[in-house]
CSV table of C-alpha atoms and ligand atoms in Angstrom, one decimal:
chain,number,residue,atom,x,y,z
A,1,MET,CA,123.6,105.7,111.4
A,2,VAL,CA,120.2,106.6,112.7
A,3,CYS,CA,118.1,108.0,109.9
A,4,MET,CA,115.4,110.6,110.8
A,5,ALA,CA,112.2,110.6,108.8
A,6,SER,CA,113.1,113.8,107.1
A,7,ASP,CA,116.0,112.0,105.4
A,8,ARG,CA,113.6,110.2,103.2
A,9,PRO,CA,112.9,111.4,99.7
A,10,PRO,CA,109.8,113.7,99.5
A,11,VAL,CA,106.6,111.7,99.1
A,12,ALA,CA,105.2,111.9,95.5
A,13,HIS,CA,101.5,112.7,95.2
A,14,HIS,CA,99.0,113.8,92.8
A,15,ARG,CA,97.9,117.2,93.7
A,16,PRO,CA,94.4,118.7,93.7
A,17,GLN,CA,93.7,120.3,90.3
A,18,ALA,CA,94.5,124.0,89.9
A,19,GLY,CA,94.4,126.6,87.0
A,20,ARG,CA,97.3,126.2,84.5
A,21,SER,CA,99.3,129.2,85.6
A,22,ALA,CA,98.5,129.1,89.3
A,23,PRO,CA,101.0,127.3,91.5
A,24,LEU,CA,99.7,123.8,92.5
A,25,PRO,CA,98.1,123.9,95.9
A,26,LYS,CA,99.7,121.5,98.4
A,27,PHE,CA,97.8,118.5,99.6
A,28,ARG,CA,96.8,119.0,103.2
A,29,VAL,CA,97.5,116.6,106.1
A,30,LEU,CA,96.3,116.6,109.6
A,31,SER,CA,97.0,114.4,112.6
A,32,GLY,CA,97.1,114.5,116.4
A,33,ILE,CA,98.6,112.8,119.4
A,34,GLN,CA,97.3,112.6,123.0
A,35,PRO,CA,99.1,114.1,125.9
A,36,THR,CA,98.2,111.2,128.1
A,37,ALA,CA,101.6,109.9,129.0
A,38,GLY,CA,104.8,111.7,129.8
A,39,SER,CA,106.8,110.2,127.0
A,40,PHE,CA,105.9,109.2,123.5
A,41,HIS,CA,106.6,105.5,122.8
A,42,LEU,CA,108.3,103.9,119.9
A,43,GLY,CA,105.0,102.9,118.3
A,44,ASN,CA,103.8,106.6,118.3
A,45,TYR,CA,107.1,107.7,116.7
A,46,LEU,CA,107.5,105.0,114.0
A,47,GLY,CA,103.8,104.6,113.3
A,48,ALA,CA,102.9,108.3,113.1
A,49,VAL,CA,105.2,111.1,114.2
A,50,ARG,CA,108.0,110.1,111.8
A,51,GLN,CA,105.6,110.4,108.9
A,52,TRP,CA,104.5,113.8,110.1
A,53,VAL,CA,108.1,115.1,110.0
A,54,ALA,CA,108.5,113.8,106.4
A,55,LEU,CA,105.1,115.1,105.2
A,56,GLN,CA,105.8,118.7,106.4
A,57,GLU,CA,108.2,119.0,103.5
A,58,SER,CA,105.7,118.2,100.8
A,59,HIS,CA,102.3,119.0,102.3
A,60,ASP,CA,100.4,121.8,104.0
A,61,ALA,CA,100.6,120.1,107.4
A,62,PHE,CA,98.6,120.6,110.6
A,63,TYR,CA,99.6,118.7,113.7
A,64,MET,CA,98.1,119.0,117.1
A,65,VAL,CA,98.3,117.8,120.7
A,66,VAL,CA,94.8,116.5,121.3
A,67,ASP,CA,94.1,117.5,124.9
A,68,LEU,CA,90.3,117.3,124.4
A,69,HIS,CA,90.7,113.7,123.6
A,70,ALA,CA,92.9,113.2,126.6
A,71,ILE,CA,90.1,113.9,129.1
A,72,THR,CA,88.0,111.1,127.8
A,73,LEU,CA,89.8,109.0,130.4
A,74,PRO,CA,90.4,110.5,133.9
A,75,GLN,CA,93.4,112.9,133.9
A,76,ASN,CA,95.0,114.9,136.7
A,77,PRO,CA,94.9,118.7,135.7
A,78,ALA,CA,98.5,119.4,136.6
A,79,ASP,CA,99.7,116.3,134.7
A,80,LEU,CA,97.6,117.2,131.7
A,81,ARG,CA,99.2,120.7,131.5
A,82,THR,CA,102.7,119.3,131.9
A,83,ASN,CA,102.1,116.5,129.4
A,84,THR,CA,100.6,118.9,126.8
A,85,ARG,CA,103.9,121.0,126.8
A,86,LEU,CA,105.9,117.8,126.9
A,87,ALA,CA,104.1,116.4,123.9
A,88,ALA,CA,104.7,119.6,122.0
A,89,ALA,CA,108.4,119.6,123.0
A,90,GLN,CA,108.7,116.0,121.8
A,91,LEU,CA,107.1,116.8,118.5
A,92,LEU,CA,109.6,119.6,117.9
A,93,ALA,CA,112.5,117.4,119.1
A,94,ALA,CA,111.3,114.7,116.6
A,95,GLY,CA,111.8,117.3,113.8
A,96,LEU,CA,108.6,119.2,113.4
A,97,ASP,CA,109.5,122.7,112.3
A,98,PRO,CA,106.9,125.5,113.1
A,99,GLU,CA,108.1,127.3,109.8
A,100,ARG,CA,107.0,124.2,107.8
A,101,CYS,CA,103.9,123.1,109.6
A,102,THR,CA,101.2,124.3,111.9
A,103,LEU,CA,101.6,122.9,115.4
A,104,PHE,CA,98.9,123.7,118.0
A,105,VAL,CA,97.0,122.5,121.0
A,106,GLN,CA,93.4,121.3,120.2
A,107,SER,CA,91.7,123.1,123.1
A,108,HIS,CA,93.1,126.4,121.8
A,109,VAL,CA,90.9,126.1,118.8
A,110,PRO,CA,87.2,126.0,120.1
A,111,GLU,CA,85.9,125.1,116.6
A,112,HIS,CA,86.8,121.4,117.2
A,113,ALA,CA,84.2,121.0,120.0
A,114,GLN,CA,81.7,123.1,118.0
A,115,LEU,CA,81.9,121.0,114.8
A,116,ALA,CA,82.0,117.8,116.9
A,117,TRP,CA,78.4,118.6,118.2
A,118,VAL,CA,77.1,118.8,114.6
A,119,MET,CA,78.9,115.6,113.6
A,120,ASN,CA,77.5,113.9,116.8
A,121,CYS,CA,74.0,114.7,115.5
A,122,LEU,CA,74.8,112.9,112.2
A,123,THR,CA,76.3,109.8,113.8
A,124,GLY,CA,74.2,106.7,114.4
A,125,PHE,CA,74.3,105.3,117.9
A,126,GLY,CA,74.9,101.8,116.4
A,127,GLU,CA,77.6,103.2,114.1
A,128,ALA,CA,79.5,104.7,117.1
A,129,SER,CA,79.0,101.5,119.1
A,130,ARG,CA,81.0,99.6,116.5
A,131,MET,CA,84.2,101.5,117.1
A,132,THR,CA,86.6,98.8,118.3
A,133,GLN,CA,88.8,101.2,120.2
A,134,PHE,CA,85.9,102.3,122.4
A,135,LYS,CA,84.9,98.7,122.9
A,136,ASP,CA,88.5,97.8,124.1
A,137,LYS,CA,89.0,100.9,126.3
A,138,SER,CA,85.5,100.7,127.9
A,139,ALA,CA,85.9,97.0,128.5
A,140,LYS,CA,89.1,97.8,130.4
A,141,GLN,CA,87.5,100.2,132.8
A,142,GLY,CA,84.1,98.5,133.0
A,143,ALA,CA,81.4,99.6,130.5
A,144,ASP,CA,79.4,101.5,133.2
A,145,ARG,CA,82.3,103.7,134.2
A,146,ALA,CA,83.3,104.7,130.6
A,147,SER,CA,82.4,108.3,129.8
A,148,VAL,CA,80.1,109.5,127.1
A,149,GLY,CA,83.2,111.4,125.9
A,150,LEU,CA,85.1,108.2,125.4
A,151,PHE,CA,82.1,106.9,123.3
A,152,THR,CA,82.1,110.1,121.1
A,153,TYR,CA,85.9,110.3,120.9
A,154,PRO,CA,85.9,109.1,117.2
A,155,VAL,CA,83.3,111.8,116.3
A,156,LEU,CA,85.5,114.5,117.8
A,157,GLN,CA,88.3,113.1,115.7
A,158,VAL,CA,86.0,113.4,112.6
A,159,ALA,CA,85.6,117.1,113.4
A,160,ASP,CA,89.4,117.5,113.9
A,161,ILE,CA,90.0,116.2,110.4
A,162,LEU,CA,87.1,117.8,108.5
A,163,LEU,CA,87.7,121.3,109.9
A,164,TYR,CA,91.0,121.5,108.0
A,165,GLN,CA,89.7,119.9,104.8
A,166,ALA,CA,92.6,117.4,105.2
A,167,ASN,CA,93.3,115.2,102.2
A,168,GLU,CA,95.3,112.7,104.2
A,169,VAL,CA,95.6,111.6,107.8
A,170,PRO,CA,99.0,110.1,108.8
A,171,VAL,CA,98.3,107.6,111.6
A,172,GLY,CA,99.0,104.0,112.7
A,173,GLU,CA,96.8,101.1,111.8
A,174,ASP,CA,94.8,101.3,115.0
A,175,GLN,CA,93.2,104.6,113.7
A,176,ARG,CA,92.0,103.2,110.3
A,177,GLN,CA,88.4,102.6,111.5
A,178,HIS,CA,88.1,106.2,112.7
A,179,ILE,CA,89.3,107.5,109.4
A,180,GLU,CA,86.7,105.4,107.7
A,181,LEU,CA,84.0,106.9,110.0
A,182,THR,CA,85.3,110.3,109.0
A,183,ARG,CA,84.9,109.5,105.3
A,184,ASP,CA,81.3,108.2,106.0
A,185,LEU,CA,80.3,111.3,108.0
A,186,ALA,CA,81.8,113.7,105.5
A,187,GLU,CA,79.9,112.0,102.6
A,188,ARG,CA,76.7,112.0,104.7
A,189,PHE,CA,77.0,115.7,105.5
A,190,ASN,CA,77.9,116.6,101.9
A,191,GLY,CA,75.0,114.5,100.6
A,192,ARG,CA,72.5,116.1,103.0
A,193,PHE,CA,73.6,119.7,103.1
A,194,GLY,CA,75.7,120.2,100.0
A,195,GLU,CA,79.5,119.9,99.2
A,196,THR,CA,81.3,121.2,102.3
A,197,PHE,CA,84.0,118.8,103.4
A,198,THR,CA,87.0,117.2,101.6
A,199,ILE,CA,86.9,113.4,101.9
A,200,PRO,CA,90.1,112.4,103.6
A,201,LYS,CA,92.2,109.2,103.1
A,202,PRO,CA,94.2,107.4,105.7
A,203,TYR,CA,98.0,107.7,105.2
A,204,ILE,CA,99.3,104.5,106.8
A,205,LEU,CA,102.8,103.1,105.9
A,206,ARG,CA,102.5,99.4,105.6
A,207,GLU,CA,106.0,98.7,107.2
A,208,THR,CA,105.3,100.7,110.4
A,209,ALA,CA,101.5,100.6,110.6
A,210,LYS,CA,101.8,98.5,113.8
A,211,ILE,CA,104.8,98.3,116.0
A,212,TYR,CA,104.5,95.4,118.5
A,213,ASP,CA,105.2,95.0,122.2
A,214,LEU,CA,108.7,93.7,122.7
A,215,GLN,CA,107.6,91.1,125.2
A,216,ASP,CA,104.4,90.1,123.5
A,217,PRO,CA,104.7,90.6,119.7
A,218,SER,CA,101.1,89.6,119.2
A,219,ILE,CA,99.8,92.9,120.6
A,220,LYS,CA,100.6,96.5,119.5
A,221,MET,CA,103.1,98.5,121.6
A,222,SER,CA,100.8,100.7,123.6
A,223,LYS,CA,101.1,102.7,126.8
A,224,SER,CA,98.1,101.0,128.4
A,225,ALA,CA,98.3,97.4,127.1
A,226,SER,CA,102.1,96.8,127.1
A,227,THR,CA,104.1,95.5,130.0
A,228,PRO,CA,106.8,98.0,131.1
A,229,LYS,CA,109.4,95.7,129.6
A,230,GLY,CA,107.6,95.5,126.3
A,231,LEU,CA,107.2,99.3,125.9
A,232,ILE,CA,110.0,101.6,124.7
A,233,ASN,CA,109.4,105.1,126.0
A,234,LEU,CA,111.6,107.6,124.1
A,235,LEU,CA,112.3,109.7,127.2
A,236,ASP,CA,113.4,106.7,129.3
A,237,GLU,CA,117.1,106.4,130.4
A,238,PRO,CA,118.9,105.1,127.2
A,239,LYS,CA,120.5,102.3,129.3
A,240,ALA,CA,117.0,101.1,130.3
A,241,THR,CA,115.9,101.2,126.6
A,242,ALA,CA,119.0,99.2,125.6
A,243,LYS,CA,118.2,96.6,128.2
A,244,LYS,CA,114.6,96.2,127.0
A,245,VAL,CA,115.8,95.7,123.4
A,246,LYS,CA,118.3,93.1,124.5
A,247,SER,CA,115.6,91.2,126.4
A,248,ALA,CA,113.0,91.3,123.6
A,249,VAL,CA,111.1,88.1,123.0
A,250,THR,CA,112.1,86.3,119.9
A,251,ASP,CA,111.6,82.5,119.2
A,252,THR,CA,113.4,79.2,119.6
A,253,ASP,CA,114.7,79.2,116.1
A,254,THR,CA,118.0,81.1,115.4
A,255,VAL,CA,117.5,82.4,111.9
A,256,ILE,CA,117.1,86.1,111.4
A,257,ARG,CA,114.4,86.3,108.8
A,258,PHE,CA,111.3,88.5,108.3
A,259,ASP,CA,108.2,86.4,108.7
A,260,ALA,CA,105.5,88.3,110.5
A,261,GLU,CA,103.3,85.2,111.1
A,262,ARG,CA,105.9,82.7,112.2
A,263,LYS,CA,108.6,85.0,113.7
A,264,PRO,CA,106.7,88.1,114.9
A,265,GLY,CA,109.3,89.1,117.5
A,266,VAL,CA,112.3,89.0,115.2
A,267,SER,CA,110.2,90.6,112.4
A,268,ASN,CA,109.3,93.5,114.8
A,269,LEU,CA,112.9,94.0,115.6
A,270,LEU,CA,113.9,94.0,111.9
A,271,THR,CA,111.1,96.6,111.2
A,272,ILE,CA,112.4,98.9,113.9
A,273,TYR,CA,116.0,98.4,112.9
A,274,SER,CA,115.2,99.0,109.2
A,275,THR,CA,113.1,102.1,109.8
A,276,LEU,CA,115.6,103.8,112.2
A,277,THR,CA,118.6,103.2,109.9
A,278,GLY,CA,117.1,103.2,106.4
A,279,GLU,CA,118.7,99.7,105.7
A,280,GLY,CA,116.3,97.4,103.8
A,281,ILE,CA,115.0,94.3,105.5
A,282,ALA,CA,116.6,92.0,102.9
A,283,ASP,CA,120.0,93.7,103.5
A,284,LEU,CA,119.6,93.1,107.2
A,285,GLU,CA,118.7,89.4,106.7
A,286,GLN,CA,121.9,89.1,104.7
A,287,LYS,CA,124.0,91.1,107.2
A,288,TYR,CA,122.9,88.8,110.0
A,289,GLU,CA,123.1,85.6,108.2
A,290,GLY,CA,124.7,83.0,110.4
A,291,LYS,CA,124.7,85.3,113.4
A,292,GLY,CA,122.5,84.8,116.4
A,293,TYR,CA,119.7,86.9,117.8
A,294,GLY,CA,122.1,88.3,120.4
A,295,ALA,CA,124.1,90.1,117.6
A,296,LEU,CA,121.0,91.7,116.2
A,297,LYS,CA,119.7,92.8,119.5
A,298,THR,CA,123.1,94.3,120.6
A,299,ASP,CA,123.3,96.3,117.4
A,300,LEU,CA,119.7,97.4,117.6
A,301,ALA,CA,120.1,98.4,121.3
A,302,GLU,CA,123.0,100.7,120.2
A,303,ILE,CA,120.9,102.2,117.4
A,304,MET,CA,118.1,102.9,119.8
A,305,VAL,CA,120.5,104.6,122.2
A,306,GLU,CA,121.9,106.7,119.3
A,307,PHE,CA,118.4,107.7,118.5
A,308,VAL,CA,116.9,108.5,121.9
A,309,THR,CA,119.9,110.3,123.4
A,310,PRO,CA,119.7,113.4,121.2
A,311,PHE,CA,115.9,113.2,121.2
A,312,ARG,CA,115.8,113.4,125.0
A,313,GLU,CA,118.3,116.3,124.9
A,314,ARG,CA,116.3,118.3,122.3
A,315,THR,CA,113.0,117.7,124.2
A,316,GLN,CA,114.7,119.0,127.4
A,317,GLN,CA,115.9,122.1,125.6
A,318,TYR,CA,112.3,123.0,124.5
A,319,LEU,CA,111.0,122.3,128.0
A,320,ASP,CA,113.7,124.6,129.4
A,321,ASP,CA,112.3,127.5,127.4
A,322,PRO,CA,108.5,127.4,128.0
A,323,GLU,CA,108.0,130.9,126.7
A,324,THR,CA,109.3,130.0,123.2
A,325,LEU,CA,107.3,126.8,123.3
A,326,ASP,CA,104.1,128.6,124.3
A,327,SER,CA,104.7,131.2,121.6
A,328,ILE,CA,105.1,128.5,119.0
A,329,LEU,CA,101.8,127.0,120.1
A,330,ALA,CA,100.1,130.4,120.2
A,331,LYS,CA,101.1,131.1,116.6
A,332,GLY,CA,100.1,127.6,115.6
A,333,ALA,CA,96.6,128.1,117.1
A,334,GLU,CA,96.2,131.4,115.3
A,335,LYS,CA,97.0,129.8,112.0
A,336,ALA,CA,94.8,126.8,112.7
A,337,ARG,CA,91.8,128.9,113.8
A,338,ALA,CA,91.9,130.9,110.6
A,339,VAL,CA,91.2,127.7,108.7
A,340,ALA,CA,88.9,126.0,111.2
A,341,ALA,CA,86.7,129.1,111.7
A,342,GLU,CA,86.1,129.3,107.9
A,343,THR,CA,85.1,125.7,107.7
A,344,LEU,CA,82.9,125.8,110.8
A,345,SER,CA,81.1,128.9,109.5
A,346,GLN,CA,80.3,127.2,106.2
A,347,ALA,CA,79.1,124.1,108.0
A,348,TYR,CA,76.9,126.0,110.4
A,349,ASP,CA,75.4,127.9,107.5
A,350,ARG,CA,74.7,124.7,105.6
A,351,VAL,CA,73.0,123.1,108.6
A,352,GLY,CA,70.7,126.1,108.8
A,353,PHE,CA,72.0,128.0,111.9
A,354,LEU,CA,71.0,131.6,111.9
A,355,PRO,CA,74.2,133.8,111.5
A,356,ALA,CA,75.0,135.6,114.7
A,357,LYS,CA,74.9,139.5,114.4
A,358,HIS,CA,78.0,141.1,115.9
B,1,AQP,N1,102.1,100.4,118.3
B,1,AQP,C1,101.9,101.3,117.4
B,1,AQP,N2,102.3,101.2,116.1
B,1,AQP,C2,102.1,102.1,115.2
B,1,AQP,N3,101.4,103.3,115.5
B,1,AQP,C3,101.0,103.5,116.7
B,1,AQP,N4,100.3,104.5,117.3
B,1,AQP,C4,100.1,104.2,118.6
B,1,AQP,N5,100.6,103.0,118.9
B,1,AQP,C5,101.2,102.5,117.7
B,1,AQP,C6,100.0,105.8,116.6
B,1,AQP,O1,100.4,106.9,117.4
B,1,AQP,C7,99.6,108.0,117.1
B,1,AQP,C8,99.2,108.7,118.4
B,1,AQP,O2,98.3,107.8,119.1
B,1,AQP,P1,97.5,108.2,120.4
B,1,AQP,O3,97.3,109.7,120.5
B,1,AQP,O4,96.4,107.3,120.6
B,1,AQP,O5,98.7,107.9,121.4
B,1,AQP,P2,98.7,107.0,122.6
B,1,AQP,O6,97.5,107.3,123.4
B,1,AQP,O7,100.1,107.1,123.2
B,1,AQP,O8,98.6,105.5,121.8
B,1,AQP,P3,98.5,104.2,122.6
B,1,AQP,O9,99.7,103.8,123.3
B,1,AQP,O10,98.0,103.2,121.6
B,1,AQP,O11,97.4,104.5,123.6
B,1,AQP,P4,96.4,103.5,124.3
B,1,AQP,O12,97.2,102.5,125.1
B,1,AQP,O13,95.6,104.5,125.2
B,1,AQP,O14,95.5,102.9,123.2
B,1,AQP,C9,98.3,107.5,116.3
B,1,AQP,O15,98.5,107.8,115.0
B,1,AQP,C10,98.4,106.0,116.5
B,1,AQP,O16,97.9,105.2,115.4
């Protein structure tokens, strides 16, 4: 049986201190996903979105479709609009519930760009130059053609997180360096201008921190780096998905054992299997003892089909009703703005901007 993230037990956490009789305030989480491709891939889901769904039960959760980030690489306007709704629909299909979390579109909350400017002015040029994701992405398109927006992408992400005073940021491993930058800049701002921002922590589950390409298990599954056969897009035809799982690269050995270093392909398949079903890796090793890779792949292909089929249907249902979708996003933006505006006004005041008279 496919197990959605919300089936997991609630995550236990220490909560921020509160008065004895007052109810304990919930820890806050914030995260975002880019609307740069039509479909989420399995890495996005297992590395991030699945945790978002679980955390909305125990946390005050803010999740957004980061369209400002999306334009750091060239985007067609009509595709961007379509993909933004599509991303929101997929987040709802994955299990986000607008009654339990705040779901919004980044550009609907202008405070993100406003705080980003302040944070840009606190960031060292050398510090920003060390961001590995910028180095990788700019190398791909030729350094001269990379935009300044791509260079300052991590600083916009800093603003995204700090605006909501987030305690934790559920992301995949590839985002760790950006969360470290967020912590550094929050401390720098607080040190220079007085306590203003909560210092956030990354929330990265070890097991699913990095899902690998099915054809090249030495690289992360990614919409830009993976070959089409190594990338599982959740909205693809289930049959095509099953085929990709069945032709995943393994190794010349036949033993089904988790060993990330020596058997990265099989280990990746075991991780995916275990996360989608809730069966432990050790149990899976036992279940497939003496059986070949074919048996593991055939079963995993079925599990994937069982997972993506209702996901695709639910996504389509949200897309078929754009008024409801837009109204969920409008309500989310209103809730997000209330929090973001308060933080921005405090930050502007601390920096020394003269308050505007209305
Ligand atoms: N392979 C992965 N394993 C675990 N987590 C992953 N994430 C992405 N790939 C993996 C996590 O997904 C969230 C959203 O990331 P994003 O907005 O950067 O989405 P994307 O642009 O679709 O991610 P890609 O495919 O990795 O993009 P490119 O190819 O442009 O670099 C994040 O929390 C991320 O960690």
